[in-house]
mmCIF file of C-alpha atoms in Angstrom:
data_model
loop_
_atom_site.group_PDB
_atom_site.id
_atom_site.type_symbol
_atom_site.label_atom_id
_atom_site.label_comp_id
_atom_site.label_asym_id
_atom_site.label_seq_id
_atom_site.Cartn_x
_atom_site.Cartn_y
_atom_site.Cartn_z
ATOM 1 C CA MET A 1 -8.707 12.752 5.891
ATOM 2 C CA ARG A 2 -11.680 13.164 3.612
ATOM 3 C CA THR A 3 -12.501 12.689 0.009
ATOM 4 C CA ASP A 4 -14.777 14.866 -2.102
ATOM 5 C CA SER A 5 -17.453 12.188 -1.947
ATOM 6 C CA THR A 6 -20.229 12.549 0.604
ATOM 7 C CA ARG A 7 -18.932 9.871 2.906
ATOM 8 C CA ARG A 8 -15.617 9.640 4.635
ATOM 9 C CA THR A 9 -13.218 7.108 3.300
ATOM 10 C CA ASP A 10 -10.321 5.879 5.279
ATOM 11 C CA PRO A 11 -7.732 3.294 4.297
ATOM 12 C CA THR A 12 -8.163 2.075 7.832
ATOM 13 C CA ARG A 13 -11.828 1.472 7.427
ATOM 14 C CA ARG A 14 -12.555 3.368 4.350
ATOM 15 C CA ALA A 15 -14.110 1.646 1.452
ATOM 16 C CA VAL A 16 -12.533 2.820 -1.675
ATOM 17 C CA GLY A 17 -15.359 3.275 -4.092
ATOM 18 C CA GLY A 18 -13.890 4.776 -7.207
ATOM 19 C CA THR A 19 -13.810 4.137 -10.885
ATOM 20 C CA PRO A 20 -10.400 2.430 -10.974
ATOM 21 C CA ARG A 21 -10.151 -1.253 -10.143
ATOM 22 C CA PRO A 22 -8.461 -2.267 -6.883
ATOM 23 C CA GLY A 23 -6.416 -4.891 -5.074
ATOM 24 C CA GLY A 24 -5.469 -4.768 -1.065
ATOM 25 C CA THR A 25 -3.734 -6.052 2.970
ATOM 26 C CA PRO A 26 -3.328 -6.134 7.596
ATOM 27 C CA ARG A 27 -0.986 -6.357 11.265
ATOM 28 C CA LEU A 28 -1.077 -8.798 14.386
ATOM 29 C CA ARG A 29 -2.755 -8.653 17.798
ATOM 30 C CA ARG A 30 -1.092 -8.593 21.209
ATOM 31 C CA SER A 31 2.107 -7.374 19.632
ATOM 32 C CA PRO A 32 4.456 -4.977 21.340
ATOM 33 C CA ARG A 33 4.429 -3.151 18.020
ATOM 34 C CA ALA A 34 5.273 -5.229 15.845
ATOM 35 C CA ARG A 35 1.114 -4.716 4.856
ATOM 36 C CA ALA A 36 -3.104 -3.635 -1.427
ATOM 37 C CA LEU A 37 -4.807 -3.061 -4.328
ATOM 38 C CA ALA A 38 -2.385 -3.591 -7.100
ATOM 39 C CA PRO A 39 -2.222 -1.025 -9.863
ATOM 40 C CA VAL A 40 -4.418 -2.901 -12.279
ATOM 41 C CA LEU A 41 -6.201 0.186 -13.497
ATOM 42 C CA ALA A 42 -4.484 -0.067 -16.862
ATOM 43 C CA PRO A 43 -4.478 -3.283 -18.921
ATOM 44 C CA ALA A 44 -1.355 -5.379 -18.610
ATOM 45 C CA LEU A 45 0.095 -2.995 -16.042
ATOM 46 C CA ALA A 46 2.444 -5.090 -13.897
ATOM 47 C CA LEU A 47 3.462 -4.019 -10.432
ATOM 48 C CA ALA A 48 7.114 -4.398 -9.509
ATOM 49 C CA LEU A 49 7.177 -3.432 -5.875
ATOM 50 C CA THR A 50 10.465 -3.228 -4.038
ATOM 51 C CA THR A 51 9.873 -4.210 -0.426
ATOM 52 C CA ILE A 52 11.827 -3.107 2.604
ATOM 53 C CA THR A 53 15.026 -4.879 1.657
ATOM 54 C CA GLY A 54 14.508 -4.542 -2.060
ATOM 55 C CA CYS A 55 13.062 -7.944 -2.916
ATOM 56 C CA GLY A 56 10.829 -8.023 -5.977
ATOM 57 C CA MET A 57 7.084 -8.638 -5.739
ATOM 58 C CA ASP A 58 4.508 -9.043 -8.474
ATOM 59 C CA ASP A 59 0.849 -8.061 -8.322
ATOM 60 C CA SER A 60 -0.225 -11.490 -7.121
ATOM 61 C CA GLY A 61 1.793 -11.103 -3.941
ATOM 62 C CA LYS A 62 4.497 -13.563 -4.984
ATOM 63 C CA THR A 63 8.080 -12.684 -4.186
ATOM 64 C CA ASP A 64 11.349 -13.774 -5.700
ATOM 65 C CA ALA A 65 13.277 -13.222 -2.479
ATOM 66 C CA PRO A 66 12.601 -13.649 1.256
ATOM 67 C CA VAL A 67 10.261 -11.027 2.696
ATOM 68 C CA PRO A 68 11.977 -9.089 5.490
ATOM 69 C CA SER A 69 10.670 -9.600 9.007
ATOM 70 C CA ALA A 70 8.211 -7.099 10.474
ATOM 71 C CA GLY A 71 8.363 -8.632 13.948
ATOM 72 C CA THR A 72 5.551 -10.181 15.992
ATOM 73 C CA SER A 73 1.967 -9.013 15.681
ATOM 74 C CA GLY A 74 -1.622 -10.168 15.485
ATOM 75 C CA VAL A 75 -3.701 -9.765 12.324
ATOM 76 C CA GLU A 76 -5.960 -7.090 13.797
ATOM 77 C CA ASP A 77 -3.031 -4.938 14.900
ATOM 78 C CA ALA A 78 -1.308 -5.406 11.560
ATOM 79 C CA THR A 79 -4.486 -4.450 9.723
ATOM 80 C CA ARG A 80 -4.810 -1.307 11.787
ATOM 81 C CA ASP A 81 -1.187 -0.348 11.185
ATOM 82 C CA THR A 82 -1.552 -0.894 7.445
ATOM 83 C CA ARG A 83 -4.637 1.300 7.328
ATOM 84 C CA LYS A 84 -2.770 3.970 9.254
ATOM 85 C CA VAL A 85 0.093 3.923 6.749
ATOM 86 C CA SER A 86 -2.377 4.253 3.857
ATOM 87 C CA SER A 87 -4.224 7.031 5.658
ATOM 88 C CA ASP A 88 -0.988 8.950 6.273
ATOM 89 C CA LEU A 89 -0.050 8.572 2.615
ATOM 90 C CA LEU A 90 -3.427 9.881 1.482
ATOM 91 C CA ASP A 91 -2.980 12.896 3.733
ATOM 92 C CA LEU A 92 0.488 13.427 2.308
ATOM 93 C CA ILE A 93 -0.831 13.254 -1.261
ATOM 94 C CA GLY A 94 -3.175 16.065 -0.313
ATOM 95 C CA VAL A 95 -5.647 15.622 -3.193
ATOM 96 C CA LYS A 96 -9.390 15.111 -2.707
ATOM 97 C CA GLY A 97 -11.202 12.524 -4.757
ATOM 98 C CA LYS A 98 -12.775 9.086 -4.822
ATOM 99 C CA VAL A 99 -10.794 6.416 -3.003
ATOM 100 C CA THR A 100 -11.384 2.744 -3.791
ATOM 101 C CA GLU A 101 -13.071 0.658 -1.121
ATOM 102 C CA PRO A 102 -11.250 -2.618 -0.383
ATOM 103 C CA GLY A 103 -9.216 -2.477 2.793
ATOM 104 C CA PRO A 104 -5.970 -4.217 3.749
ATOM 105 C CA ARG A 105 -5.737 -7.951 3.143
ATOM 106 C CA VAL A 106 -3.586 -10.722 4.546
ATOM 107 C CA SER A 107 -1.296 -12.648 2.225
ATOM 108 C CA GLU A 108 1.318 -15.351 2.630
ATOM 109 C CA CYS A 109 4.946 -14.421 3.193
ATOM 110 C CA GLY A 110 6.151 -17.177 0.891
ATOM 111 C CA ASP A 111 9.727 -18.441 1.042
ATOM 112 C CA GLY A 112 8.543 -21.546 2.916
ATOM 113 C CA GLN A 113 7.099 -19.617 5.865
ATOM 114 C CA ASP A 114 4.287 -21.412 7.704
ATOM 115 C CA ARG A 115 1.008 -19.756 6.639
ATOM 116 C CA GLU A 116 -0.520 -20.559 10.033
ATOM 117 C CA THR A 117 2.021 -18.483 11.908
ATOM 118 C CA HIS A 118 3.354 -15.964 9.357
ATOM 119 C CA PHE A 119 1.607 -13.419 7.193
ATOM 120 C CA GLN A 120 2.122 -10.227 5.236
ATOM 121 C CA MET A 121 -0.173 -7.245 4.750
ATOM 122 C CA ARG A 122 -1.127 -5.748 1.383
ATOM 123 C CA HIS A 123 -3.328 -2.720 0.787
ATOM 124 C CA PRO A 124 -3.887 -1.628 -2.807
ATOM 125 C CA TRP A 125 -6.087 1.409 -3.377
ATOM 126 C CA SER A 126 -6.534 4.169 -5.924
ATOM 127 C CA LEU A 127 -7.399 7.852 -5.848
ATOM 128 C CA THR A 128 -9.402 9.503 -8.634
ATOM 129 C CA PRO A 129 -9.813 13.291 -8.327
ATOM 130 C CA ALA A 130 -12.548 15.314 -10.002
ATOM 131 C CA SER A 131 -9.957 16.613 -12.454
ATOM 132 C CA GLY A 132 -6.795 14.885 -13.626
ATOM 133 C CA LYS A 133 -5.004 18.232 -13.408
ATOM 134 C CA GLN A 134 -5.209 17.949 -9.641
ATOM 135 C CA LEU A 135 -2.552 15.240 -9.872
ATOM 136 C CA ASP A 136 -0.089 17.462 -11.727
ATOM 137 C CA GLY A 137 3.126 17.609 -9.727
ATOM 138 C CA VAL A 138 1.898 15.193 -7.047
ATOM 139 C CA MET A 139 4.626 12.609 -7.739
ATOM 140 C CA GLU A 140 7.351 15.237 -7.481
ATOM 141 C CA ARG A 141 5.867 16.456 -4.202
ATOM 142 C CA LEU A 142 5.792 12.913 -2.851
ATOM 143 C CA ARG A 143 9.423 12.385 -3.807
ATOM 144 C CA GLU A 144 10.323 15.472 -1.804
ATOM 145 C CA ARG A 145 8.006 14.974 1.161
ATOM 146 C CA LEU A 146 8.179 11.226 1.804
ATOM 147 C CA PRO A 147 11.787 11.356 3.115
ATOM 148 C CA GLU A 148 10.642 13.970 5.636
ATOM 149 C CA GLN A 149 8.307 11.285 7.030
ATOM 150 C CA GLY A 150 11.006 8.628 7.316
ATOM 151 C CA TRP A 151 10.568 7.032 3.870
ATOM 152 C CA LYS A 152 13.510 6.170 1.652
ATOM 153 C CA ILE A 153 12.920 6.565 -2.096
ATOM 154 C CA VAL A 154 14.244 3.444 -3.836
ATOM 155 C CA GLN A 155 12.666 3.937 -7.252
ATOM 156 C CA TYR A 156 11.431 6.956 -9.189
ATOM 157 C CA GLU A 157 11.083 6.365 -12.899
ATOM 158 C CA ARG A 158 8.679 5.691 -15.746
ATOM 159 C CA ASP A 159 7.553 2.124 -16.291
ATOM 160 C CA THR A 160 7.750 0.173 -19.524
ATOM 161 C CA SER A 161 4.035 0.319 -20.318
ATOM 162 C CA ARG A 162 2.754 2.065 -23.422
ATOM 163 C CA ASN A 163 1.689 5.023 -21.290
ATOM 164 C CA LYS A 164 5.083 5.295 -19.580
ATOM 165 C CA ASN A 165 3.459 5.801 -16.181
ATOM 166 C CA LEU A 166 5.574 7.487 -13.529
ATOM 167 C CA ASN A 167 6.351 5.086 -10.652
ATOM 168 C CA LEU A 168 7.597 5.813 -7.150
ATOM 169 C CA THR A 169 8.602 3.141 -4.650
ATOM 170 C CA ALA A 170 9.707 3.874 -1.091
ATOM 171 C CA ASP A 171 10.611 1.880 2.038
ATOM 172 C CA HIS A 172 10.057 2.811 5.674
ATOM 173 C CA ASP A 173 12.535 0.816 7.750
ATOM 174 C CA GLU A 174 11.055 1.756 11.117
ATOM 175 C CA ARG A 175 7.431 1.006 10.200
ATOM 176 C CA ARG A 176 8.439 -2.048 8.125
ATOM 177 C CA PHE A 177 6.374 -1.027 5.118
ATOM 178 C CA SER A 178 6.947 -0.332 1.450
ATOM 179 C CA VAL A 179 4.764 1.704 -0.852
ATOM 180 C CA ASN A 180 4.452 1.870 -4.618
ATOM 181 C CA VAL A 181 2.665 4.830 -6.228
ATOM 182 C CA VAL A 182 1.805 4.938 -9.929
ATOM 183 C CA HIS A 183 0.518 8.067 -11.675
ATOM 184 C CA LEU A 184 -1.916 6.824 -14.321
ATOM 185 C CA ALA A 185 -1.921 10.155 -16.088
ATOM 186 C CA LYS A 186 -3.244 8.826 -19.395
ATOM 187 C CA ASN A 187 -6.021 6.740 -17.947
ATOM 188 C CA GLU A 188 -9.584 7.865 -18.371
ATOM 189 C CA PRO A 189 -10.072 9.205 -15.810
ATOM 190 C CA PRO A 190 -6.510 9.896 -14.587
ATOM 191 C CA ALA A 191 -5.757 8.391 -11.175
ATOM 192 C CA LEU A 192 -3.109 7.448 -8.649
ATOM 193 C CA SER A 193 -2.666 3.746 -7.904
ATOM 194 C CA VAL A 194 -1.132 3.033 -4.483
ATOM 195 C CA THR A 195 -0.004 -0.299 -3.037
ATOM 196 C CA VAL A 196 1.117 -0.549 0.587
ATOM 197 C CA VAL A 197 2.955 -3.743 1.601
ATOM 198 C CA SER A 198 4.318 -4.836 4.965
ATOM 199 C CA GLY A 199 7.166 -7.077 5.957
ATOM 200 C CA CYS A 200 6.471 -10.612 7.205
ATOM 201 C CA TYR A 201 4.789 -10.824 10.601
ATOM 202 C CA ARG A 202 4.841 -13.750 13.011
ATOM 203 C CA VAL A 203 1.798 -14.153 15.213
ATOM 204 C CA PRO A 204 2.259 -14.256 18.992
ATOM 205 C CA GLU A 205 2.899 -17.650 20.585
ATOM 206 C CA GLY A 206 -0.241 -19.758 20.652
ATOM 207 C CA GLU A 207 -2.072 -17.777 17.930
ATOM 208 C CA LYS A 208 -2.724 -18.640 14.293
ATOM 209 C CA VAL A 209 -3.361 -16.553 11.204
ATOM 210 C CA ASP A 210 -7.145 -16.702 10.931
ATOM 211 C CA ARG A 211 -7.664 -15.437 7.372
ATOM 212 C CA PHE A 212 -6.107 -15.052 3.948
#
């Protein structure tokens, strides 16, 4: 997938260098198979992301319920998987533009999980097209097309911000990821804010989480 900028950007390796401000997440190594940028583009915009089993998460990565398991994986594998999910979503959005740079990041699972052996991936990024009109209808298309790719829509509504941004949240049970997409239609410039979050990984026996 490519943006309209001169260089390729890729949520797997792609630096997202756009106007909006980011936030971001990875997966584990030696795993049989075993989550980013929070939508902070608008002031006081809070992210309420429903993860795989519907537990609430704020934009700092804190959860108010246990994070569902994503199985066993190493950080490198988890990072690669998270980038792949973001890349697939960008392809599905089908709009060219500037994509913010930060890649996936590792965060704690919380709920008392040992941070040396458990971790979660987060990848927040944003897409800013040359014209805001290019985003017209994109949320409706995502609501229709995501289920065709195995995603379950768990939220599709306007948030409580002054701009009443349209929010979409979906879970993918098989891939153990959740995604939250916000259409910042009234921002200047208009943009899409996307946050990809994984379930909680456990590193293989004998390994430790080497970064947060």
